[in-house]
């Protein structure tokens, strides 16, 4: 069974808009990671947030973690066409969800 | 640094044939992993190696074997391929500083696309 589950399954926005995707998980975690996968390529690590952290930033990315709700969100601000990819969350035992497919239209 | 490399990039097998997927990393990482990704799905862990000389089953180990040849290399073997093993296979590595196999950033290879007819 998959530990992390992303929502929505697909998201289409215009360049310049913000994109928010969510991840829910079932059991207690030590940390949660977000990865990006461009079509046909391997996964690239974006951010790791630990269970004692509530928010973390990296460039245009902002990740929040709510351990009481067992959920995390990834916000991409001022999106670009190059952000078009699938985004996955993974819990510390590396169980991945099915991902959110983000399309950013130029 | 090449990071994580995988060979071959693409392979077609007939049912019952065997093959070995190769993976190597040049980052001096302790832990290595094999995943499969089916269309429209996330990755599922097949096997992992927390350190040189150890291997453990992941979520979907049936039909596969692995060998941690040395610190750099971790191979995945299909002894008798089945159509259900058609998938994209990813190898990854991690520094795993805290002594466990998980919980740190993983670095992924480009993948091997396997088609079993």
Coordinates of C-alpha atoms in Angstrom, one line a residue:
Chain A
X1 CA 0.0 0.0 0.0
X2 CA 1.1 3.5 -0.6
X3 CA 1.9 5.7 2.3
X4 CA 1.8 9.2 0.8
X5 CA -1.2 10.2 -1.3
X6 CA -1.1 13.3 -3.4
X7 CA -4.0 15.5 -4.2
X8 CA -5.1 16.6 -6.8
X9 CA -4.1 14.0 -9.3
X10 CA -3.7 16.6 -12.0
X11 CA -3.4 20.4 -12.0
X12 CA -3.2 22.8 -14.9
X13 CA -2.4 26.5 -14.4
X14 CA -1.1 29.5 -16.4
X15 CA 2.5 30.6 -16.1
X16 CA 2.9 33.0 -13.3
X17 CA 0.2 31.5 -11.1
X18 CA 0.8 29.6 -7.9
X19 CA 0.4 25.8 -7.7
X20 CA -0.5 24.0 -4.5
X21 CA -0.5 20.3 -4.1
X22 CA -1.2 18.2 -1.0
X23 CA 0.0 15.0 0.5
X24 CA -1.7 12.9 3.1
X25 CA -0.2 9.9 4.9
X26 CA -1.4 7.3 7.3
X27 CA 1.2 6.6 10.0
X28 CA 3.6 8.6 12.1
X29 CA 6.7 9.9 10.3
X30 CA 10.1 11.2 11.1
X31 CA 10.3 13.2 7.9
X32 CA 8.6 13.7 4.6
X33 CA 10.2 14.5 1.2
X34 CA 9.0 16.0 -2.0
X35 CA 10.3 14.9 -5.4
X36 CA 9.8 16.1 -9.0
X37 CA 9.8 13.8 -12.0
X38 CA 10.0 15.2 -15.5
X39 CA 8.4 13.0 -18.2
X40 CA 10.5 9.9 -18.8
X41 CA 13.2 10.9 -16.3
X42 CA 14.3 9.9 -12.8
X43 CA 13.1 11.7 -9.6
X44 CA 14.8 14.8 -8.4
X45 CA 14.7 15.7 -4.7
X46 CA 13.1 19.0 -3.9
X47 CA 12.7 19.4 -0.1
X48 CA 12.9 17.3 3.1
X49 CA 10.9 18.5 6.0
X50 CA 11.3 16.8 9.4
X51 CA 8.5 16.0 11.8
X52 CA 9.5 18.9 14.2
X53 CA 9.4 21.4 11.4
X54 CA 6.2 23.2 10.3
X55 CA 7.4 25.1 7.2
X56 CA 10.4 25.1 4.9
X57 CA 11.4 27.2 2.0
X58 CA 13.6 26.6 -1.0
X59 CA 13.6 29.3 -3.7
X60 CA 10.1 29.4 -5.1
X61 CA 9.1 26.3 -3.2
X62 CA 7.3 26.3 0.2
X63 CA 6.5 23.1 2.0
X64 CA 4.3 22.9 5.1
X65 CA 3.8 19.9 7.4
X66 CA 0.9 19.3 9.8
X67 CA 1.6 16.2 11.8
X68 CA -1.7 16.4 13.6
X69 CA -3.6 16.1 10.3
X70 CA -1.0 13.8 8.8
X71 CA -0.7 16.1 5.8
X72 CA 1.8 18.2 3.9
X73 CA 1.5 20.8 1.1
X74 CA 3.9 21.9 -1.6
X75 CA 3.4 25.5 -2.9
X76 CA 5.2 26.6 -6.1
X77 CA 5.0 30.3 -6.5
X78 CA 5.2 32.2 -9.8
X79 CA 5.2 29.0 -11.8
X80 CA 7.0 28.6 -15.1
X81 CA 6.5 26.2 -18.0
X82 CA 9.7 24.4 -16.9
X83 CA 7.8 23.4 -13.6
X84 CA 5.6 21.1 -15.7
X85 CA 6.3 17.7 -14.1
X86 CA 4.9 15.1 -11.7
X87 CA 5.4 15.8 -8.1
X88 CA 5.6 13.1 -5.4
X89 CA 5.7 13.0 -1.7
X90 CA 7.4 10.2 0.2
X91 CA 7.4 9.4 3.9
X92 CA 10.6 8.4 5.7
X93 CA 10.1 4.7 4.8
X94 CA 10.1 5.8 1.1
X95 CA 6.6 4.9 0.2
X96 CA 5.4 7.1 -2.6
X97 CA 2.0 8.3 -3.7
X98 CA 0.8 8.3 -7.3
X99 CA 1.8 11.9 -7.7
X100 CA 0.3 15.2 -8.9
X101 CA 0.8 15.9 -12.6
X102 CA 1.3 19.7 -12.9
X103 CA 1.0 21.4 -16.3
X104 CA 2.0 25.0 -16.5
X105 CA 0.8 26.7 -19.7
X106 CA 3.0 29.4 -21.2
Chain B
X1 CA 30.5 13.2 -10.9
X2 CA 28.1 11.0 -12.9
X3 CA 25.8 10.5 -9.9
X4 CA 23.7 7.3 -10.3
X5 CA 24.0 5.5 -13.6
X6 CA 21.9 2.6 -14.8
X7 CA 22.3 0.1 -17.7
X8 CA 20.7 -0.7 -20.0
X9 CA 18.4 2.2 -20.8
X10 CA 15.9 -0.1 -22.5
X11 CA 15.4 -3.8 -22.7
X12 CA 12.9 -6.2 -24.3
X13 CA 12.6 -9.7 -22.9
X14 CA 10.5 -12.7 -23.7
X15 CA 8.6 -14.4 -20.9
X16 CA 11.0 -16.7 -19.0
X17 CA 14.2 -15.0 -20.0
X18 CA 16.5 -13.7 -17.4
X19 CA 18.5 -10.5 -17.1
X20 CA 20.4 -8.3 -14.7
X21 CA 19.9 -4.5 -14.4
X22 CA 23.1 -2.7 -13.3
X23 CA 23.4 0.3 -11.1
X24 CA 26.4 2.3 -9.9
X25 CA 26.9 5.4 -7.9
X26 CA 30.0 7.5 -7.5
X27 CA 28.9 9.6 -4.4
X28 CA 30.3 7.2 -1.8
X29 CA 26.8 6.6 -0.5
X30 CA 26.1 3.8 2.0
X31 CA 22.6 2.9 1.0
X32 CA 21.2 1.9 -2.4
X33 CA 17.7 1.0 -3.6
X34 CA 15.7 -0.5 -6.5
X35 CA 12.2 0.7 -7.3
X36 CA 9.7 0.0 -10.1
X37 CA 7.3 2.5 -11.5
X38 CA 4.2 1.4 -13.4
X39 CA 2.2 3.8 -15.6
X40 CA 0.4 6.5 -13.6
X41 CA 1.7 5.3 -10.3
X42 CA 4.4 6.2 -7.8
X43 CA 7.5 4.2 -7.1
X44 CA 7.4 1.0 -5.2
X45 CA 10.4 -0.3 -3.4
X46 CA 11.7 -3.7 -4.5
X47 CA 14.9 -4.2 -2.5
X48 CA 17.3 -2.1 -0.7
X49 CA 20.8 -2.3 0.7
X50 CA 21.4 -0.2 3.8
X51 CA 25.2 -0.8 3.6
X52 CA 27.7 -2.8 1.7
X53 CA 27.1 -6.5 2.4
X54 CA 23.5 -6.2 3.4
X55 CA 20.2 -6.4 1.4
X56 CA 16.6 -6.4 2.5
X57 CA 13.2 -6.8 0.9
X58 CA 11.0 -3.9 0.1
X59 CA 7.4 -3.7 -0.7
X60 CA 7.4 -5.8 -3.9
X61 CA 10.4 -8.3 -3.9
X62 CA 8.8 -11.3 -5.5
X63 CA 10.4 -12.3 -8.7
X64 CA 13.6 -10.4 -8.1
X65 CA 17.0 -10.9 -6.5
X66 CA 19.7 -8.3 -5.8
X67 CA 23.4 -8.2 -5.2
X68 CA 25.4 -5.4 -3.5
X69 CA 28.6 -6.1 -5.3
X70 CA 30.6 -3.4 -3.5
X71 CA 29.9 0.0 -2.1
X72 CA 29.4 1.5 -5.6
X73 CA 27.3 -1.2 -7.4
X74 CA 23.9 -2.7 -6.7
X75 CA 22.3 -5.0 -9.3
X76 CA 18.8 -6.3 -9.8
X77 CA 18.2 -9.7 -11.4
X78 CA 15.0 -11.1 -12.9
X79 CA 15.5 -14.9 -13.0
X80 CA 12.4 -15.7 -15.1
X81 CA 10.8 -12.6 -16.5
X82 CA 7.0 -12.3 -16.6
X83 CA 4.8 -9.7 -18.4
X84 CA 3.8 -8.3 -15.0
X85 CA 7.4 -7.2 -14.6
X86 CA 7.0 -4.8 -17.5
X87 CA 7.8 -1.5 -15.9
X88 CA 10.4 1.3 -15.5
X89 CA 13.1 0.4 -12.9
X90 CA 14.9 3.1 -11.0
X91 CA 18.0 2.8 -8.9
X92 CA 18.7 5.3 -6.1
X93 CA 21.3 5.9 -3.5
X94 CA 21.5 7.8 -0.2
X95 CA 24.1 8.8 2.3
X96 CA 21.9 7.5 5.1
X97 CA 23.9 9.4 7.8
X98 CA 21.8 8.3 10.7
X99 CA 22.6 4.6 10.4
X100 CA 19.3 3.6 8.9
X101 CA 18.5 3.0 5.3
X102 CA 15.8 5.6 5.0
X103 CA 15.0 9.2 5.9
X104 CA 17.6 11.0 3.9
X105 CA 17.6 12.4 0.4
X106 CA 17.7 9.9 -2.3
X107 CA 19.4 10.4 -5.7
X108 CA 17.9 8.6 -8.6
X109 CA 19.3 7.2 -11.8
X110 CA 17.6 7.8 -15.2
X111 CA 15.8 4.5 -15.2
X112 CA 15.6 1.3 -17.2
X113 CA 12.5 0.7 -19.3
X114 CA 11.8 -3.1 -19.4
X115 CA 9.2 -4.7 -21.7
X116 CA 8.4 -8.4 -21.2
X117 CA 6.5 -10.0 -24.0

